Every structure is written in C-alpha cells, then in structure tokens.
CSV table of C-alpha atoms and ligand atoms in Angstrom, one decimal:
chain,number,residue,atom,x,y,z
M,17,UNK,CA,-29.6,-35.9,-48.7
M,18,UNK,CA,-28.3,-34.4,-52.1
M,19,UNK,CA,-29.4,-35.1,-55.4
M,20,UNK,CA,-27.0,-33.8,-58.1
M,21,UNK,CA,-28.6,-33.8,-61.7
M,22,UNK,CA,-25.6,-34.8,-64.1
M,23,UNK,CA,-27.9,-35.1,-67.2
M,24,UNK,CA,-31.4,-34.1,-67.5
M,25,UNK,CA,-32.1,-35.0,-71.1
M,26,UNK,CA,-33.7,-38.1,-72.8
M,27,UNK,CA,-31.9,-40.3,-75.3
M,28,UNK,CA,-29.8,-38.0,-78.0
M,29,UNK,CA,-29.3,-35.4,-75.5
M,30,UNK,CA,-29.7,-31.5,-76.3
M,31,UNK,CA,-28.9,-30.7,-79.0
M,32,UNK,CA,-28.9,-34.3,-80.5
M,33,UNK,CA,-26.0,-34.9,-83.0
M,34,UNK,CA,-28.3,-35.2,-86.1
M,35,UNK,CA,-31.0,-33.2,-85.4
M,36,UNK,CA,-32.2,-29.8,-86.7
M,37,UNK,CA,-35.7,-29.6,-85.1
M,38,UNK,CA,-36.4,-26.1,-84.1
M,39,UNK,CA,-35.4,-26.6,-80.4
M,40,UNK,CA,-31.9,-28.3,-81.2
M,41,UNK,CA,-31.2,-25.8,-84.1
M,42,UNK,CA,-32.0,-22.9,-81.3
M,43,UNK,CA,-29.4,-24.4,-78.6
M,44,UNK,CA,-26.8,-25.1,-81.2
M,45,UNK,CA,-26.9,-21.3,-82.2
M,46,UNK,CA,-26.9,-20.0,-78.6
M,47,UNK,CA,-30.3,-19.1,-78.0
M,48,UNK,CA,-30.3,-17.4,-74.2
M,49,UNK,CA,-33.2,-19.4,-73.3
M,50,UNK,CA,-32.4,-22.8,-74.1
M,51,UNK,CA,-29.5,-24.8,-72.3
M,52,UNK,CA,-27.5,-27.4,-73.5
M,53,UNK,CA,-28.2,-30.6,-71.8
M,54,UNK,CA,-26.6,-34.3,-71.6
M,55,UNK,CA,-28.5,-37.7,-71.1
M,56,UNK,CA,-30.1,-38.3,-68.0
M,57,UNK,CA,-28.3,-39.7,-64.6
M,58,UNK,CA,-28.1,-38.4,-61.0
M,59,UNK,CA,-26.1,-38.9,-58.4
M,60,UNK,CA,-27.3,-39.1,-54.8
M,61,UNK,CA,-25.5,-38.9,-51.3
M,62,UNK,CA,-26.1,-38.2,-47.7
M,63,UNK,CA,-22.4,-37.3,-46.7
M,64,UNK,CA,-21.5,-35.5,-50.1
M,65,UNK,CA,-18.6,-37.9,-50.2
M,66,UNK,CA,-19.9,-41.3,-51.3
M,67,UNK,CA,-22.6,-41.1,-54.1
M,68,UNK,CA,-24.6,-43.5,-55.8
M,69,UNK,CA,-24.8,-43.1,-59.7
M,70,UNK,CA,-28.1,-43.7,-60.9
M,71,UNK,CA,-27.9,-44.7,-64.4
M,72,UNK,CA,-24.9,-44.8,-66.8
M,73,UNK,CA,-25.0,-42.4,-69.6
M,74,UNK,CA,-23.2,-42.4,-72.5
M,75,UNK,CA,-22.1,-38.8,-71.5
M,76,UNK,CA,-20.9,-40.0,-68.0
M,77,UNK,CA,-17.3,-38.8,-68.5
M,78,UNK,CA,-18.2,-35.1,-69.2
M,79,UNK,CA,-20.6,-35.4,-66.2
M,80,UNK,CA,-18.1,-36.4,-64.1
M,81,UNK,CA,-15.8,-33.6,-65.2
M,82,UNK,CA,-18.7,-31.2,-64.7
M,83,UNK,CA,-19.2,-32.5,-60.8
M,84,UNK,CA,-16.0,-32.6,-59.1
M,85,UNK,CA,-17.2,-34.3,-56.0
M,86,UNK,CA,-17.4,-37.4,-58.1
M,87,UNK,CA,-13.6,-37.2,-58.0
M,88,UNK,CA,-12.2,-36.4,-54.8
M,89,UNK,CA,-8.4,-37.6,-55.5
M,90,UNK,CA,-7.4,-39.2,-52.3
M,91,UNK,CA,-5.5,-41.9,-54.3
M,92,UNK,CA,-3.7,-42.4,-57.9
M,93,UNK,CA,-6.9,-43.9,-59.0
M,94,UNK,CA,-10.0,-42.8,-57.2
M,95,UNK,CA,-13.7,-42.1,-57.4
M,96,UNK,CA,-16.4,-40.6,-55.4
M,97,UNK,CA,-18.9,-43.1,-56.9
M,98,UNK,CA,-19.5,-45.9,-54.5
M,99,UNK,CA,-22.1,-47.9,-56.3
M,100,UNK,CA,-24.0,-47.6,-59.7
M,101,UNK,CA,-27.6,-48.4,-60.1
M,102,UNK,CA,-29.7,-49.1,-63.2
M,103,UNK,CA,-33.3,-48.2,-63.8
M,104,UNK,CA,-33.7,-49.9,-67.1
M,105,UNK,CA,-31.4,-51.5,-70.0
M,106,UNK,CA,-31.9,-48.7,-72.2
M,107,UNK,CA,-28.5,-47.4,-74.4
M,108,UNK,CA,-29.2,-43.6,-72.9
M,109,UNK,CA,-28.8,-45.2,-69.1
M,110,UNK,CA,-26.0,-48.1,-69.5
M,111,UNK,CA,-23.8,-47.5,-71.9
M,112,UNK,CA,-21.6,-45.3,-69.8
M,113,UNK,CA,-20.7,-48.4,-67.9
M,114,UNK,CA,-18.3,-49.0,-70.6
M,115,UNK,CA,-16.6,-45.7,-69.8
M,116,UNK,CA,-16.2,-46.7,-66.2
M,117,UNK,CA,-13.8,-49.8,-67.1
M,118,UNK,CA,-10.7,-48.8,-65.5
M,119,UNK,CA,-12.4,-49.2,-61.9
M,120,UNK,CA,-10.0,-50.8,-59.7
M,121,UNK,CA,-12.5,-53.4,-58.3
M,122,UNK,CA,-15.4,-54.9,-59.9
M,123,UNK,CA,-18.2,-52.1,-60.3
M,124,UNK,CA,-20.6,-52.2,-57.7
M,125,UNK,CA,-23.8,-52.4,-59.8
M,126,UNK,CA,-27.5,-52.6,-58.9
M,127,UNK,CA,-30.2,-53.6,-61.4
M,128,UNK,CA,-33.0,-55.8,-61.8
M,129,UNK,CA,-31.9,-59.6,-63.0
M,130,UNK,CA,-34.1,-58.8,-66.4
M,131,UNK,CA,-31.9,-55.9,-66.8
M,132,UNK,CA,-29.1,-57.9,-66.2
M,133,UNK,CA,-30.3,-60.4,-68.8
M,134,UNK,CA,-30.5,-57.7,-71.3
M,135,UNK,CA,-27.4,-56.4,-70.7
M,136,UNK,CA,-25.5,-59.9,-71.0
M,137,UNK,CA,-27.6,-60.8,-74.2
M,138,UNK,CA,-29.3,-58.3,-76.6
M,139,UNK,CA,-26.9,-55.7,-75.7
M,140,UNK,CA,-24.1,-57.5,-73.9
M,141,UNK,CA,-22.0,-54.8,-71.8
M,142,UNK,CA,-21.6,-57.1,-68.9
M,143,UNK,CA,-19.6,-59.6,-71.0
M,144,UNK,CA,-17.8,-56.9,-72.3
M,145,UNK,CA,-17.0,-55.4,-69.1
M,146,UNK,CA,-16.0,-58.8,-67.9
M,147,UNK,CA,-12.7,-58.4,-70.0
M,148,UNK,CA,-12.1,-55.2,-68.0
M,149,UNK,CA,-13.2,-54.3,-64.3
M,150,UNK,CA,-16.0,-56.7,-64.2
M,151,UNK,CA,-19.3,-56.1,-62.4
M,152,UNK,CA,-20.5,-56.9,-58.8
M,153,UNK,CA,-24.1,-57.5,-59.4
M,154,UNK,CA,-26.6,-57.3,-57.0
M,155,UNK,CA,-30.1,-58.4,-57.6
M,156,UNK,CA,-32.6,-55.1,-57.2
M,157,UNK,CA,-35.5,-56.6,-55.3
M,158,UNK,CA,-38.6,-54.9,-55.6
M,159,UNK,CA,-40.7,-53.5,-52.8
M,160,UNK,CA,-38.2,-54.3,-49.9
M,161,UNK,CA,-36.2,-51.4,-48.9
M,162,UNK,CA,-32.5,-52.0,-48.7
M,163,UNK,CA,-29.0,-50.3,-47.9
M,164,UNK,CA,-26.0,-50.5,-50.0
M,165,UNK,CA,-22.5,-51.0,-48.8
M,166,UNK,CA,-20.3,-47.8,-49.1
M,167,UNK,CA,-23.5,-45.7,-48.9
M,168,UNK,CA,-23.9,-44.6,-45.4
M,169,UNK,CA,-27.2,-42.9,-44.4
M,170,UNK,CA,-29.4,-43.9,-47.7
M,171,UNK,CA,-32.2,-46.4,-47.5
M,172,UNK,CA,-33.6,-47.4,-51.0
M,173,UNK,CA,-36.5,-49.3,-52.5
M,174,UNK,CA,-37.2,-49.8,-56.0
M,175,UNK,CA,-40.7,-50.7,-57.5
M,176,UNK,CA,-41.7,-52.1,-60.7
M,177,UNK,CA,-43.2,-49.6,-63.3
M,178,UNK,CA,-44.8,-49.4,-66.8
M,179,UNK,CA,-42.3,-48.1,-69.4
M,180,UNK,CA,-40.7,-50.2,-72.1
M,181,UNK,CA,-37.7,-52.3,-72.5
M,182,UNK,CA,-35.2,-51.6,-75.3
M,183,UNK,CA,-35.6,-52.8,-78.7
M,184,UNK,CA,-32.9,-55.6,-78.3
M,185,UNK,CA,-34.8,-56.8,-75.2
M,186,UNK,CA,-37.1,-59.9,-75.5
M,187,UNK,CA,-39.4,-57.8,-73.5
M,188,UNK,CA,-40.0,-54.8,-75.8
M,189,UNK,CA,-43.4,-53.7,-75.9
M,190,UNK,CA,-44.4,-56.6,-73.6
M,191,UNK,CA,-43.5,-55.2,-70.0
M,192,UNK,CA,-42.4,-57.7,-67.4
M,193,UNK,CA,-42.0,-56.3,-63.7
M,194,UNK,CA,-38.3,-55.2,-63.5
M,195,UNK,CA,-37.5,-54.3,-66.7
M,196,UNK,CA,-38.2,-50.6,-65.6
M,197,UNK,CA,-38.1,-49.8,-62.3
M,198,UNK,CA,-38.8,-46.4,-60.0
M,199,UNK,CA,-36.1,-45.8,-57.1
M,200,UNK,CA,-37.4,-44.3,-53.7
M,201,UNK,CA,-34.2,-42.9,-51.8
M,202,UNK,CA,-34.9,-41.9,-47.8
M,203,UNK,CA,-32.2,-39.9,-45.8
M,204,UNK,CA,-32.0,-42.0,-43.1
M,205,UNK,CA,-31.4,-38.9,-40.4
M,206,UNK,CA,-33.9,-36.4,-42.0
M,207,UNK,CA,-36.4,-39.0,-43.0
M,208,UNK,CA,-36.8,-37.0,-46.3
M,209,UNK,CA,-37.6,-39.3,-49.4
M,210,UNK,CA,-36.9,-38.9,-53.5
M,211,UNK,CA,-38.8,-40.6,-56.0
M,212,UNK,CA,-36.7,-41.0,-59.1
M,213,UNK,CA,-38.5,-42.4,-62.4
M,214,UNK,CA,-37.0,-41.0,-65.7
M,215,UNK,CA,-39.1,-43.4,-67.6
M,216,UNK,CA,-42.8,-43.8,-66.6
M,217,UNK,CA,-45.4,-44.7,-69.2
M,218,UNK,CA,-48.6,-45.3,-67.0
M,219,UNK,CA,-49.5,-44.2,-63.6
M,220,UNK,CA,-50.3,-47.4,-61.5
M,221,UNK,CA,-51.6,-47.5,-57.8
M,222,UNK,CA,-48.2,-48.6,-56.2
M,223,UNK,CA,-46.4,-46.1,-57.9
M,224,UNK,CA,-48.9,-43.0,-57.3
M,225,UNK,CA,-48.8,-44.5,-53.5
M,226,UNK,CA,-44.6,-43.8,-53.6
M,227,UNK,CA,-45.1,-40.5,-55.2
M,228,UNK,CA,-47.6,-39.3,-52.7
M,229,UNK,CA,-45.3,-40.4,-50.0
M,230,UNK,CA,-42.2,-38.3,-51.2
M,231,UNK,CA,-40.9,-35.0,-50.6
M,232,UNK,CA,-39.5,-34.4,-54.1
M,233,UNK,CA,-40.3,-36.6,-57.3
M,234,UNK,CA,-38.3,-36.4,-60.4
M,235,UNK,CA,-39.9,-37.9,-62.9
M,236,UNK,CA,-40.7,-38.6,-66.4
M,237,UNK,CA,-40.4,-35.1,-68.9
M,238,UNK,CA,-40.0,-36.8,-72.0
M,239,UNK,CA,-42.5,-35.4,-74.5
M,240,UNK,CA,-44.9,-32.5,-74.1
M,241,UNK,CA,-47.7,-34.2,-76.4
M,242,UNK,CA,-48.5,-38.0,-77.1
M,243,UNK,CA,-47.9,-37.3,-80.8
M,244,UNK,CA,-44.9,-35.0,-80.7
M,245,UNK,CA,-42.5,-37.2,-82.7
M,246,UNK,CA,-45.1,-38.3,-85.2
M,247,UNK,CA,-45.9,-34.6,-85.8
M,248,UNK,CA,-42.9,-33.7,-86.3
M,249,UNK,CA,-41.8,-36.6,-88.5
M,250,UNK,CA,-39.3,-37.7,-86.2
M,251,UNK,CA,-40.8,-41.0,-84.9
M,252,UNK,CA,-43.7,-43.2,-86.1
M,253,UNK,CA,-44.5,-44.2,-82.4
M,254,UNK,CA,-46.5,-42.0,-79.8
M,255,UNK,CA,-45.1,-41.1,-76.3
M,256,UNK,CA,-46.7,-43.9,-74.5
M,257,UNK,CA,-45.9,-46.7,-76.7
M,258,UNK,CA,-42.3,-45.7,-76.1
M,259,UNK,CA,-43.0,-45.8,-72.5
M,260,UNK,CA,-43.2,-42.1,-71.7
M,261,UNK,CA,-46.5,-40.5,-70.1
M,262,UNK,CA,-46.8,-37.3,-72.0
M,263,UNK,CA,-47.0,-33.9,-70.1
M,264,UNK,CA,-50.2,-32.5,-71.3
M,265,UNK,CA,-53.7,-33.7,-72.2
M,266,UNK,CA,-56.1,-36.0,-70.2
M,267,UNK,CA,-54.2,-38.3,-67.8
M,268,UNK,CA,-50.9,-36.5,-68.7
M,269,UNK,CA,-48.3,-35.8,-65.9
M,270,UNK,CA,-49.3,-32.4,-65.3
M,271,UNK,CA,-52.7,-33.7,-64.1
M,272,UNK,CA,-51.2,-36.2,-62.0
M,273,UNK,CA,-48.6,-33.6,-60.5
M,274,UNK,CA,-51.4,-31.4,-59.7
M,275,UNK,CA,-53.0,-33.9,-57.5
M,276,UNK,CA,-50.0,-34.1,-55.3
M,277,UNK,CA,-49.6,-31.5,-52.0
M,278,UNK,CA,-48.2,-28.2,-52.7
M,279,UNK,CA,-45.3,-29.3,-50.4
M,280,UNK,CA,-44.1,-31.8,-52.8
M,281,UNK,CA,-41.4,-30.8,-55.0
M,282,UNK,CA,-42.1,-31.5,-58.8
M,283,UNK,CA,-39.3,-31.7,-61.1
M,284,UNK,CA,-39.5,-33.3,-64.9
M,285,UNK,CA,-36.3,-35.2,-66.0
M,286,UNK,CA,-35.1,-37.3,-69.2
M,287,UNK,CA,-36.5,-34.3,-71.5
M,288,UNK,CA,-36.5,-35.1,-74.9
M,289,UNK,CA,-34.7,-32.6,-77.3
M,290,UNK,CA,-38.4,-32.2,-79.2
M,291,UNK,CA,-40.0,-31.1,-75.9
M,292,UNK,CA,-41.0,-27.3,-76.2
M,293,UNK,CA,-40.3,-27.1,-72.3
M,294,UNK,CA,-37.0,-26.8,-73.3
M,295,UNK,CA,-37.5,-23.4,-74.5
M,296,UNK,CA,-37.6,-21.3,-71.1
M,297,UNK,CA,-39.7,-18.6,-72.7
M,298,UNK,CA,-42.4,-21.1,-74.4
M,299,UNK,CA,-46.0,-21.0,-73.3
M,300,UNK,CA,-45.8,-24.8,-72.3
M,301,UNK,CA,-42.8,-23.8,-70.0
M,302,UNK,CA,-44.9,-21.0,-68.7
M,303,UNK,CA,-47.7,-23.5,-68.1
M,304,UNK,CA,-45.5,-26.0,-65.9
M,305,UNK,CA,-44.2,-22.7,-63.8
M,306,UNK,CA,-47.5,-22.0,-63.3
M,307,UNK,CA,-48.8,-25.2,-62.0
M,308,UNK,CA,-45.4,-25.4,-59.8
M,309,UNK,CA,-43.6,-27.9,-61.8
M,310,UNK,CA,-39.7,-27.3,-62.2
M,311,UNK,CA,-37.6,-28.7,-65.1
M,312,UNK,CA,-34.5,-30.4,-64.1
M,313,UNK,CA,-31.1,-28.8,-65.9
M,314,UNK,CA,-27.4,-30.4,-65.8
M,315,UNK,CA,-25.7,-29.4,-62.6
M,316,UNK,CA,-29.0,-28.7,-60.8
M,317,UNK,CA,-28.6,-29.6,-57.1
M,318,UNK,CA,-31.7,-30.8,-54.9
M,319,UNK,CA,-31.3,-30.7,-51.4
M,320,UNK,CA,-33.7,-33.1,-48.8
O,428,MLT,C1,-36.1,-44.0,-74.4
O,428,MLT,O1,-36.2,-43.5,-73.2
O,428,MLT,O2,-37.4,-44.6,-74.6
O,428,MLT,C2,-35.2,-44.8,-75.0
O,428,MLT,O3,-33.7,-44.2,-74.2
O,428,MLT,C3,-34.9,-44.1,-76.1
O,428,MLT,C4,-33.7,-44.1,-76.9
O,428,MLT,O4,-32.9,-45.4,-76.8
O,428,MLT,O5,-32.8,-43.2,-77.3
O,429,MN,MN1,-34.4,-42.8,-72.7
O,430,ZN,ZN1,-34.1,-32.1,-81.9
C-alpha cells in the first residue's frame, strides 16, 4: 500500500496567513530549514490507481495539483479519488469537500453519523453540497473491519478516540464516541497495517492496542508543549484541551512512541505552525530524530 501525505500541517497551515510567530516568519522568508506545509490530509491506495482521500483539507485543490496520481485523465471529467473519509468534522479536515463539488456523481463519503450531523447543522457542508454533486453517505462503523467499493486490496477499520469536536458542534468539550476517530488500513496482500490519527488527545487502551498492531503509525504532532499556544499568546487553550496530546513531557507522545517496537515506523502529522519541530535544526527536532520519530512533510510517500 502507498500512503501519500498531501498535507502535513495543522489547521492554519504553514505559514498561517495571519501569523508572525518565529516559525511562520522563518518559512515566509525562505529559511532553508523550514518547509511550507498545507493542512493535513493523506491519500491511501493498494494499487496506486484508486485512492482513498482521508480528510478534505481547505488546500485540497493545491494538493491534487501537487500529486498527479489523483488526476489520471482517463475521461473529460475524471479523478483518482475513489472515496473520501473524514476523521472528524473540523474545518481543516472538511471544507475541501466544497472544492470537490464538480464531481460527476454523488461524492462517496465515509464518516461517523455524529460527524454527518455536525456537517448538516452547525457547519452544513452536506446541505450545501446537495445543491451540487451531493453526498453518497456511508456510516462509519466503529471497531468492525470493512471494505470500500472502488478501493481494491484495502481493508479498513475505525475506532473512537478522545480528541475534541469543533466549536460549532454540540459535543465541543463533551466527547462522544465517533466524533473523532482513528483509522487502521490493512493492505490485504501484504498484511501491512497503517494507523492514522491526526487528532489524538488521550491514549486509551484500545487505541494503544491498534498502534501496537501497526507497521506504521501516523499520529498527532500538533504541539510540542501543552502550554505552547498560551505562552506564545496565540490562544488561551492548552494542547490537551484542544484534543491534542503534546509531544514532550510526562505522558506525551514521545513517551508513548518510545514504547512501540523499533520495527514500527513512527511519523508525526498535523503539525501546528508554532511547533518548534518544524525547524529542522531545532533541538526539539533533534530529540525526535534521536527517538526514531519522523516528521511528515507534504509529498512524503510511505510504502507498506
Ligand atoms: C484542531 O485540530 O484542533 C482544529 O483543526 C483547530 C482549527 O480549527 O484550526
Ligand atoms: Mn485540526
Ligand atoms: Zn505561526
């Protein structure tokens, strides 16, 4: 299976349009050790022809242009995207759906019913899309493996996890099973397994089990410290309150990833522009490297 990182930044991207934090300033002035990044999304395929788009970032059009496999040009109107799946209802993972409105059929879309609800009420993207291509909704079942029509060779399963629902959700700060999910994808021929969770606020036994069973984990890399946004004056919320486990400190992501076998590939994604790991020469980035942890970048390709 091929996993193509279309976008590796958290909401806002890198640089963020209105941000002059040291990192955004550095990437804007062309620092050789800061790479620009679009908002997080991946494409997954077993045959390199038919792709599952996991999350639809506001940057999806730029991401499709940058990855020609998603435009195979077999007909006047065509796409390599066979289905779209959403991990949550957040703006950075869903508003790209509007950019796909010219699809020739209803957009095959997989998400949890709670995400569908948020995207039909608080942020009614599905209702708007009904005036264009419409949505062919498939309810994401939790903990039961399933296949998706048009995506040969892949077996999928979603599990509930603790992160946060968007501000326009009635479940904001009141997590419900399904408003945030992690995704396991298994290549049916090689048996190799990916675990994807761009938002992961707290480790729970079933999530940890899924990570241990994987050959590659592509997980939440939003912030380095719990109070990163507060100490910069960028927000009043801690990382954990926003639904993102920080990397450093007790119970942080590094500590968890350290417990995985060395054979598991460990990659961080959904990285916020304030996170010092975006500076490839920072001590924090060197710490990750010393722990065998990679940082996803746009265009990164993982083969399993
Ligand atoms: C998050 O991951 O917490 C959200 O995407 C934040 C945002 O809306 O930018
Ligand atoms: Mn986000
Ligand atoms: Zn910034």
